[in-house]
Backbone as XML, in Angstrom:
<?xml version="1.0"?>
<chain id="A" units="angstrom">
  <residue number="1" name="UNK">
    <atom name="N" x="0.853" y="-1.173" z="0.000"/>
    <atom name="CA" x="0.000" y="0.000" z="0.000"/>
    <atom name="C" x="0.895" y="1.231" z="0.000"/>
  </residue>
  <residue number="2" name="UNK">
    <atom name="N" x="0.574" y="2.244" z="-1.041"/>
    <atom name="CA" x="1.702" y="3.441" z="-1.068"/>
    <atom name="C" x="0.336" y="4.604" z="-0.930"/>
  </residue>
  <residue number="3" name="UNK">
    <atom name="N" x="1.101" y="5.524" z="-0.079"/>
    <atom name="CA" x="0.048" y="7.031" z="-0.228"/>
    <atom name="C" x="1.119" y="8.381" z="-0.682"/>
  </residue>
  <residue number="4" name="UNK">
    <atom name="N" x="0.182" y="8.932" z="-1.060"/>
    <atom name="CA" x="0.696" y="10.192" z="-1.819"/>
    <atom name="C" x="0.252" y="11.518" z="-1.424"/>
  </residue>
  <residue number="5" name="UNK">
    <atom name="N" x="1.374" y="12.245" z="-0.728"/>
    <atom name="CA" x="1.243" y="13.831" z="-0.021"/>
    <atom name="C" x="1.087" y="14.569" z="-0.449"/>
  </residue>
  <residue number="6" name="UNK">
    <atom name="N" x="0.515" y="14.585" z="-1.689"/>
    <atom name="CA" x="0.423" y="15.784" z="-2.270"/>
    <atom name="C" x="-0.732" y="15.826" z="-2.713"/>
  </residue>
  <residue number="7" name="UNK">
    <atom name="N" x="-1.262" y="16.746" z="-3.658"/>
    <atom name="CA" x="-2.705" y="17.072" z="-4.386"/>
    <atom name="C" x="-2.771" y="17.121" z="-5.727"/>
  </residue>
  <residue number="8" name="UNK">
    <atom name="N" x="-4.126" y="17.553" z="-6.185"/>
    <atom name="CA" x="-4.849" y="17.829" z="-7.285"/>
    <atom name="C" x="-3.980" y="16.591" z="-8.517"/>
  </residue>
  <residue number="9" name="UNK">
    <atom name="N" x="-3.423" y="17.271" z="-9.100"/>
    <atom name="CA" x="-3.103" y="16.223" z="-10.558"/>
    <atom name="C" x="-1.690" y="15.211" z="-10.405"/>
  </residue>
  <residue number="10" name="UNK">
    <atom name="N" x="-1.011" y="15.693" z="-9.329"/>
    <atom name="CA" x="-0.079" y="14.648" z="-9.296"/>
    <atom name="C" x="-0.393" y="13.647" z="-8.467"/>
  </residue>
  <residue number="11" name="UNK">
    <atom name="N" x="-0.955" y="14.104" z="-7.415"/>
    <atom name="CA" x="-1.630" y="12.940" z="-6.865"/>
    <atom name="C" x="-2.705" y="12.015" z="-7.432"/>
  </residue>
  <residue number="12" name="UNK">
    <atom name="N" x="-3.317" y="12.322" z="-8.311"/>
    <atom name="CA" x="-4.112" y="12.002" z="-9.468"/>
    <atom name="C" x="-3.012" y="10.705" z="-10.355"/>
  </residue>
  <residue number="13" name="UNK">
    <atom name="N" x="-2.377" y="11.415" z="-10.685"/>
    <atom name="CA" x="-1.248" y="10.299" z="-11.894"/>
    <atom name="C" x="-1.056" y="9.532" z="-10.487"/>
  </residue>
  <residue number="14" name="UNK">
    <atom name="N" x="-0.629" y="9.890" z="-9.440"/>
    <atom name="CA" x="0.039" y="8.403" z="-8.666"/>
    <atom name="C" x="-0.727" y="7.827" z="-8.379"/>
  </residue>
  <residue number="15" name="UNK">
    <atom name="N" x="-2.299" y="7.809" z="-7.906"/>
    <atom name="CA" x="-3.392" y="6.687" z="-7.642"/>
    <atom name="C" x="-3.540" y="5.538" z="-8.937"/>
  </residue>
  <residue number="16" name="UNK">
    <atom name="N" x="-3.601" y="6.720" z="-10.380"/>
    <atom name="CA" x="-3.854" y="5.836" z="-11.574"/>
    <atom name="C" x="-2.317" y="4.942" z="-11.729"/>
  </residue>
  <residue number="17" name="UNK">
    <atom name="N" x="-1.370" y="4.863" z="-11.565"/>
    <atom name="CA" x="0.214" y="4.468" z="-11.991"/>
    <atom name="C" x="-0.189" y="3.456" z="-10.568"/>
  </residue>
  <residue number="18" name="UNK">
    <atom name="N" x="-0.523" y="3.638" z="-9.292"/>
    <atom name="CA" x="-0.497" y="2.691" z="-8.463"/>
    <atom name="C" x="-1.476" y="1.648" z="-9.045"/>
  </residue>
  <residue number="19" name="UNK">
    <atom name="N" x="-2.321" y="1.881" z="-9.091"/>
    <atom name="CA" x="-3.725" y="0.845" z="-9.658"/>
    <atom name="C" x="-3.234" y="0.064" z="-11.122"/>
  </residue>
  <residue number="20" name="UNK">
    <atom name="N" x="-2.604" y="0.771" z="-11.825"/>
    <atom name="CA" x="-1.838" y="-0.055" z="-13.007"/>
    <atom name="C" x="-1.361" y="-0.701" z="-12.437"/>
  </residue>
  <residue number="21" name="UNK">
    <atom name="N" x="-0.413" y="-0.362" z="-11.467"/>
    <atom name="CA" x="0.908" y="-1.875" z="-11.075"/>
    <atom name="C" x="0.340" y="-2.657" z="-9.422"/>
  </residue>
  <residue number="22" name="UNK">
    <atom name="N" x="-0.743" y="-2.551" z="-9.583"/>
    <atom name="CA" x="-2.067" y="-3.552" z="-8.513"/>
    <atom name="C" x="-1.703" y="-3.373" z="-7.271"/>
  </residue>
  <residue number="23" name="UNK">
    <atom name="N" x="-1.397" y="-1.904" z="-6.849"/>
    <atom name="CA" x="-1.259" y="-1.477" z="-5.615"/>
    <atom name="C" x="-2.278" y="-0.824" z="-5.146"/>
  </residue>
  <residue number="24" name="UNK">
    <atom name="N" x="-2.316" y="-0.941" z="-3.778"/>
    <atom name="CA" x="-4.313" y="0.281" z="-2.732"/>
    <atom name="C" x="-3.232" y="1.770" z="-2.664"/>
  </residue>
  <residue number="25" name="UNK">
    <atom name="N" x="-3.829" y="2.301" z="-3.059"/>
    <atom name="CA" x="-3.014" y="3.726" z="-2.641"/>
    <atom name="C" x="-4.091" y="4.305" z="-1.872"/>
  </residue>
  <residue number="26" name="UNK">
    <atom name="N" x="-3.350" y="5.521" z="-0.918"/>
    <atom name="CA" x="-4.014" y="6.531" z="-0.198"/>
    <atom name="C" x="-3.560" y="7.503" z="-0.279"/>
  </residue>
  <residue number="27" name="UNK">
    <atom name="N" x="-4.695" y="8.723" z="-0.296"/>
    <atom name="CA" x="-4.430" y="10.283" z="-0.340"/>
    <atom name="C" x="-4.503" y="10.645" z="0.675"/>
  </residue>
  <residue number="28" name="UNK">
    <atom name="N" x="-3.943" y="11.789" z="0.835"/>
    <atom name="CA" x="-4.342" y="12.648" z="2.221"/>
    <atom name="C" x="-4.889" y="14.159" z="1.438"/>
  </residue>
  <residue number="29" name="UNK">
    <atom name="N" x="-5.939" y="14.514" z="2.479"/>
    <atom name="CA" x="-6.538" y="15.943" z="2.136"/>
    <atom name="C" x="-6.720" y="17.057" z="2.942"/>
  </residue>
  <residue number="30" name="UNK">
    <atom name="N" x="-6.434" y="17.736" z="2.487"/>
    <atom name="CA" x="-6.588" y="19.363" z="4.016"/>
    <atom name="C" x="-8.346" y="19.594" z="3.704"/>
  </residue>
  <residue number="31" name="UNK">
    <atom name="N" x="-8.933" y="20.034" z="4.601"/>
    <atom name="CA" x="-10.152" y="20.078" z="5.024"/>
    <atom name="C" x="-10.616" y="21.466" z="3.463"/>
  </residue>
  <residue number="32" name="UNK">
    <atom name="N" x="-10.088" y="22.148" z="2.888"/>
    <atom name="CA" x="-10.269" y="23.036" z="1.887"/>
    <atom name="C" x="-10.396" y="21.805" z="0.768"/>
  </residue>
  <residue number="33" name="UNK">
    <atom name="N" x="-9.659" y="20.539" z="0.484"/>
    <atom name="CA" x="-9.727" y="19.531" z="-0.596"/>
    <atom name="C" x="-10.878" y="18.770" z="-0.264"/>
  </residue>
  <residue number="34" name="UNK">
    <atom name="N" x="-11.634" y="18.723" z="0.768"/>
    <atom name="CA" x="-12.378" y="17.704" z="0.563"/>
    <atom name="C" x="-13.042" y="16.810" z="-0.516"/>
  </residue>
  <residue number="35" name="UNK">
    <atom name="N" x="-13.438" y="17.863" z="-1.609"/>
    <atom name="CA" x="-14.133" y="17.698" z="-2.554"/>
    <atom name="C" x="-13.659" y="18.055" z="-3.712"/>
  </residue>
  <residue number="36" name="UNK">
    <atom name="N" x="-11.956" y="17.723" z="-3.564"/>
    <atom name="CA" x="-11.029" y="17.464" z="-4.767"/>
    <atom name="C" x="-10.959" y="16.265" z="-5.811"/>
  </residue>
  <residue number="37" name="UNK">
    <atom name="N" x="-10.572" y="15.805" z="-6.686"/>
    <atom name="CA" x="-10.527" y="14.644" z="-7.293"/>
    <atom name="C" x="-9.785" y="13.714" z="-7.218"/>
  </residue>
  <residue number="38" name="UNK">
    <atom name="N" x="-8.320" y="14.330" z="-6.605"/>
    <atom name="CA" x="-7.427" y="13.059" z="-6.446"/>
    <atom name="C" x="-7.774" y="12.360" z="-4.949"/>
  </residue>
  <residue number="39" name="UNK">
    <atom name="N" x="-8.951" y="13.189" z="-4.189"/>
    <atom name="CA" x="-9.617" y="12.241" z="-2.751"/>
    <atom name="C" x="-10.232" y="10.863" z="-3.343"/>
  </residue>
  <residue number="40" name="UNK">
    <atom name="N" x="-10.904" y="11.129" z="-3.936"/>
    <atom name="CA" x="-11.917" y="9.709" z="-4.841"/>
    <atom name="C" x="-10.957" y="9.299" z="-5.604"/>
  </residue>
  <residue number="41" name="UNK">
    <atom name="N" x="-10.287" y="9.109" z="-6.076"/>
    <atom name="CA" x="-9.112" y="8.762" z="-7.572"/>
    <atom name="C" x="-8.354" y="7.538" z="-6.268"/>
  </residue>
  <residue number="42" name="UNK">
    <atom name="N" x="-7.987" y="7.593" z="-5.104"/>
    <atom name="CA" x="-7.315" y="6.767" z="-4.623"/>
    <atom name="C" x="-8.554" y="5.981" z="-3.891"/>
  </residue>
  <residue number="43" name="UNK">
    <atom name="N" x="-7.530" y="4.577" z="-3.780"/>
    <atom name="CA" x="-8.316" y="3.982" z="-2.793"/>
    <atom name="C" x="-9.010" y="4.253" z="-1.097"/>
  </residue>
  <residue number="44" name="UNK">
    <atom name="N" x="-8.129" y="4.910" z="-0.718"/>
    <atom name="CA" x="-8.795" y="5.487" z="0.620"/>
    <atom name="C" x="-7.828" y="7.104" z="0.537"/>
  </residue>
  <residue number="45" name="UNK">
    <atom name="N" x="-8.938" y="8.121" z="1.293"/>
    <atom name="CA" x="-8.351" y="9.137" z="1.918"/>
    <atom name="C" x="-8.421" y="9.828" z="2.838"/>
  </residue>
  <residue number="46" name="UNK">
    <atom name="N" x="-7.514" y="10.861" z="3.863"/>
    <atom name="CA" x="-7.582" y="10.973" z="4.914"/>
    <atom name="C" x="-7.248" y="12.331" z="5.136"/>
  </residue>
  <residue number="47" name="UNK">
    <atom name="N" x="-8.533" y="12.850" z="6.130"/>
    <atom name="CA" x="-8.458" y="14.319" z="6.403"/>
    <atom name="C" x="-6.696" y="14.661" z="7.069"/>
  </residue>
  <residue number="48" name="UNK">
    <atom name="N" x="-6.224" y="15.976" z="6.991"/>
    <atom name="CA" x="-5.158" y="15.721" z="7.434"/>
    <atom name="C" x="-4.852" y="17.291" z="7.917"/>
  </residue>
  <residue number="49" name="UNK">
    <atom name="N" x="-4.393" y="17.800" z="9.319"/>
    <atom name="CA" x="-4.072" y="19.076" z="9.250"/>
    <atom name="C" x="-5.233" y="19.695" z="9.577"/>
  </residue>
  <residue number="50" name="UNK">
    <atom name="N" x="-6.320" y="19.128" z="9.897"/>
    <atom name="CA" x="-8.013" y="19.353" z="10.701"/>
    <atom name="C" x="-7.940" y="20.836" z="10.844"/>
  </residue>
  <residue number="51" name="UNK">
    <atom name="N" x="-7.179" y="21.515" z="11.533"/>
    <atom name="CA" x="-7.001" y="22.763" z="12.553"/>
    <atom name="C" x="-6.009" y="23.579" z="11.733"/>
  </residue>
  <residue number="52" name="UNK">
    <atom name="N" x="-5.542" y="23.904" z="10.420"/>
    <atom name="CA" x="-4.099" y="24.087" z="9.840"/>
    <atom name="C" x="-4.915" y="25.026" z="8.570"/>
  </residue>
  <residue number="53" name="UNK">
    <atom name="N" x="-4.054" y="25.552" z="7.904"/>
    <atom name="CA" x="-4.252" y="26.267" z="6.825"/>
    <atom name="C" x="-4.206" y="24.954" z="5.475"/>
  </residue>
  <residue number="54" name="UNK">
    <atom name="N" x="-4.519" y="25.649" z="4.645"/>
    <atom name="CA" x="-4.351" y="24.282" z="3.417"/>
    <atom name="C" x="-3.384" y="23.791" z="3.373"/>
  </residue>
  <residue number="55" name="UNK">
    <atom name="N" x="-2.007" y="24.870" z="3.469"/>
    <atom name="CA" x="-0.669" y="24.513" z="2.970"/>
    <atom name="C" x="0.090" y="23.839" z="4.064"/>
  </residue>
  <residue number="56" name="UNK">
    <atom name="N" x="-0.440" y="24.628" z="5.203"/>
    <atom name="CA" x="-0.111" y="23.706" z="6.942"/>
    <atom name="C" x="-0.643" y="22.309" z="7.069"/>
  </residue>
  <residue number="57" name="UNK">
    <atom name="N" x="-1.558" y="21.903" z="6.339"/>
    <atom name="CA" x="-2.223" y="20.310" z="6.497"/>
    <atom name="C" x="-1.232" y="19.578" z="5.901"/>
  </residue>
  <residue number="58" name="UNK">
    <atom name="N" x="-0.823" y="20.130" z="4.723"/>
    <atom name="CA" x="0.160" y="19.042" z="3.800"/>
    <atom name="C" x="1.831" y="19.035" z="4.135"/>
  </residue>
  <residue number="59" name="UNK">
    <atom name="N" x="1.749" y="20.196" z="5.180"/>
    <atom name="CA" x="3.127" y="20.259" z="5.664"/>
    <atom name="C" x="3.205" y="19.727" z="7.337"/>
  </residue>
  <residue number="60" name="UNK">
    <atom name="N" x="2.053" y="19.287" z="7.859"/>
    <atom name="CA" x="2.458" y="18.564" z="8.884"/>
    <atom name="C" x="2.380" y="16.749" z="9.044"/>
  </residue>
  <residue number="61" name="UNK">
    <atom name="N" x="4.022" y="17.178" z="8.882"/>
    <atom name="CA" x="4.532" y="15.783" z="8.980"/>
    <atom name="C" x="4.084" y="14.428" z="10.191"/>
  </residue>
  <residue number="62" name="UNK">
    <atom name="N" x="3.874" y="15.143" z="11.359"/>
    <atom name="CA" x="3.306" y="14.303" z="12.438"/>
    <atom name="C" x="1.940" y="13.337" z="12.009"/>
  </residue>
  <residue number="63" name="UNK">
    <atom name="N" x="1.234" y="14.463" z="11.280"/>
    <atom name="CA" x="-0.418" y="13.907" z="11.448"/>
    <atom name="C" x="-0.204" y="13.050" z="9.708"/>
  </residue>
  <residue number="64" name="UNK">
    <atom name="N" x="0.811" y="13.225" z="8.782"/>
    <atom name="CA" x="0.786" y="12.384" z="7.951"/>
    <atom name="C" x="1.634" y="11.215" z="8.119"/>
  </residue>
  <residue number="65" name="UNK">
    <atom name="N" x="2.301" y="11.068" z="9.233"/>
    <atom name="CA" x="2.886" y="9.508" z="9.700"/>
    <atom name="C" x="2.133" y="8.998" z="10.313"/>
  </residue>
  <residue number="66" name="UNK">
    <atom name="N" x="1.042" y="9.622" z="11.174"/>
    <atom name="CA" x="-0.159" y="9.085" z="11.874"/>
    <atom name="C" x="-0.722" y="8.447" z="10.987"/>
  </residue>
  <residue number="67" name="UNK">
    <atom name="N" x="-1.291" y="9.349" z="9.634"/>
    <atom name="CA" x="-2.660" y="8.380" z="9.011"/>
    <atom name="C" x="-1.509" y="7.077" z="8.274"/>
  </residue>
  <residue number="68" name="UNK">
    <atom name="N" x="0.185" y="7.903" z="7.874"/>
    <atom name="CA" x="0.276" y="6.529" z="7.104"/>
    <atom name="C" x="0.638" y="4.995" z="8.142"/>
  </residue>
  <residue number="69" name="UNK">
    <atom name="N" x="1.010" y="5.412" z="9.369"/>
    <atom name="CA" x="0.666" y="4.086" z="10.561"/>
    <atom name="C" x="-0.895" y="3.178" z="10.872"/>
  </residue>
  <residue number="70" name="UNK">
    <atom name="N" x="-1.751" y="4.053" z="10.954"/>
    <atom name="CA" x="-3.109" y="3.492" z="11.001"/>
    <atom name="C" x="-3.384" y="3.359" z="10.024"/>
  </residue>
  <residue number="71" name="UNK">
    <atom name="N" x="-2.971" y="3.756" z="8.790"/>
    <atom name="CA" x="-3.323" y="2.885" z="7.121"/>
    <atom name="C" x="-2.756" y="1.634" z="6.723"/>
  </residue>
  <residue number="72" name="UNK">
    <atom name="N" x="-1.389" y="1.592" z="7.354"/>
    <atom name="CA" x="-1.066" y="0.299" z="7.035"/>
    <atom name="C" x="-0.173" y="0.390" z="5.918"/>
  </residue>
  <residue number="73" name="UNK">
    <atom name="N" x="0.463" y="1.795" z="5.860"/>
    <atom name="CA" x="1.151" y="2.004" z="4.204"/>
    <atom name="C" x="2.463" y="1.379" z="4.695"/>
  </residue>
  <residue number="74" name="UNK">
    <atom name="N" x="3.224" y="0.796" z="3.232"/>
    <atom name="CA" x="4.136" y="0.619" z="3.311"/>
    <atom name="C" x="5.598" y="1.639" z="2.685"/>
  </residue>
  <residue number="75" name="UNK">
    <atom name="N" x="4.803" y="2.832" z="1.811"/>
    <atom name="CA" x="5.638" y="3.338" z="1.382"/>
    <atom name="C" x="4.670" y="4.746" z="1.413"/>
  </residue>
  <residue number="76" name="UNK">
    <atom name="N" x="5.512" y="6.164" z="1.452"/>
    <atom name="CA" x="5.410" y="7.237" z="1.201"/>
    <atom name="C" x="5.527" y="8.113" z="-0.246"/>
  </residue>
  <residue number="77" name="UNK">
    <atom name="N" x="4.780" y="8.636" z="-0.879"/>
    <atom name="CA" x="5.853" y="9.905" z="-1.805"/>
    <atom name="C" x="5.725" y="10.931" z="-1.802"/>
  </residue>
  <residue number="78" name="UNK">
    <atom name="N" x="6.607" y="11.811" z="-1.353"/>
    <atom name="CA" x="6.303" y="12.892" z="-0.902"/>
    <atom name="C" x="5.527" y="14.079" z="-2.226"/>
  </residue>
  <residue number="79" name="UNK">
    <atom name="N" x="5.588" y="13.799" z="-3.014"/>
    <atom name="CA" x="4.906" y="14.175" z="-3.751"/>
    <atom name="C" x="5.534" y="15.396" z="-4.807"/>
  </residue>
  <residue number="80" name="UNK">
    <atom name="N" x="5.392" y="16.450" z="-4.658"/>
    <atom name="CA" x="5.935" y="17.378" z="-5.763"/>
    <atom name="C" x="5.816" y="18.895" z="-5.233"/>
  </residue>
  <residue number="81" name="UNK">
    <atom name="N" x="6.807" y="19.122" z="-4.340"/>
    <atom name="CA" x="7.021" y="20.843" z="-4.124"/>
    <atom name="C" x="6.491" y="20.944" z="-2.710"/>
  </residue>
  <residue number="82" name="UNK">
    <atom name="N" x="6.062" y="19.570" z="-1.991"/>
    <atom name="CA" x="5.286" y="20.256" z="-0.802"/>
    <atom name="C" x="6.078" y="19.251" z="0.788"/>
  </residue>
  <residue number="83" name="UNK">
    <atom name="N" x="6.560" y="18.603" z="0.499"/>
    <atom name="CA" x="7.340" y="17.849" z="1.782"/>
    <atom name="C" x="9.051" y="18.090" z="0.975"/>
  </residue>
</chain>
């Protein structure tokens, strides 16, 4: 299981590139993404940064080792410009 820290279209290509090579991926989302596309595009996703600005959700590292421990991921990517 791999999740992906980042948003909108790159996180998008990594759900579809995971699902090609028969992996569960997970997104994470700041409470402003809820109702983004790369949330639904992965297999599971997870509010992140509850209390934080948009850019503060995707930059706190604590609460995204949290969801990727209780997800069960085995791998991270930090994604593109934001960890």
């Amino acid at each position: 299981k791999v999740m992906s820290c980042n948003r909108g279209e790159i996180s998008i290509r990594f759900a579809r590139a995971g699902t090609e090579l028969g992996m569960k991926t997970v997104a994470v989302y700041s409470k402003e993404d809820r109702h983004s596309l790369h949330r639904y595009k992965a297999d599971q996703a997870f509010l992140i940064g509850r209390f934080q600005s948009p850019i503060g959700a995707y930059l706190d590292i604590d609460d995204i080792i949290r969801v990727a421990v209780e997800a069960g991921v085995d791998a991270i990517h930090p994604g593109y410009g934001l960890l």
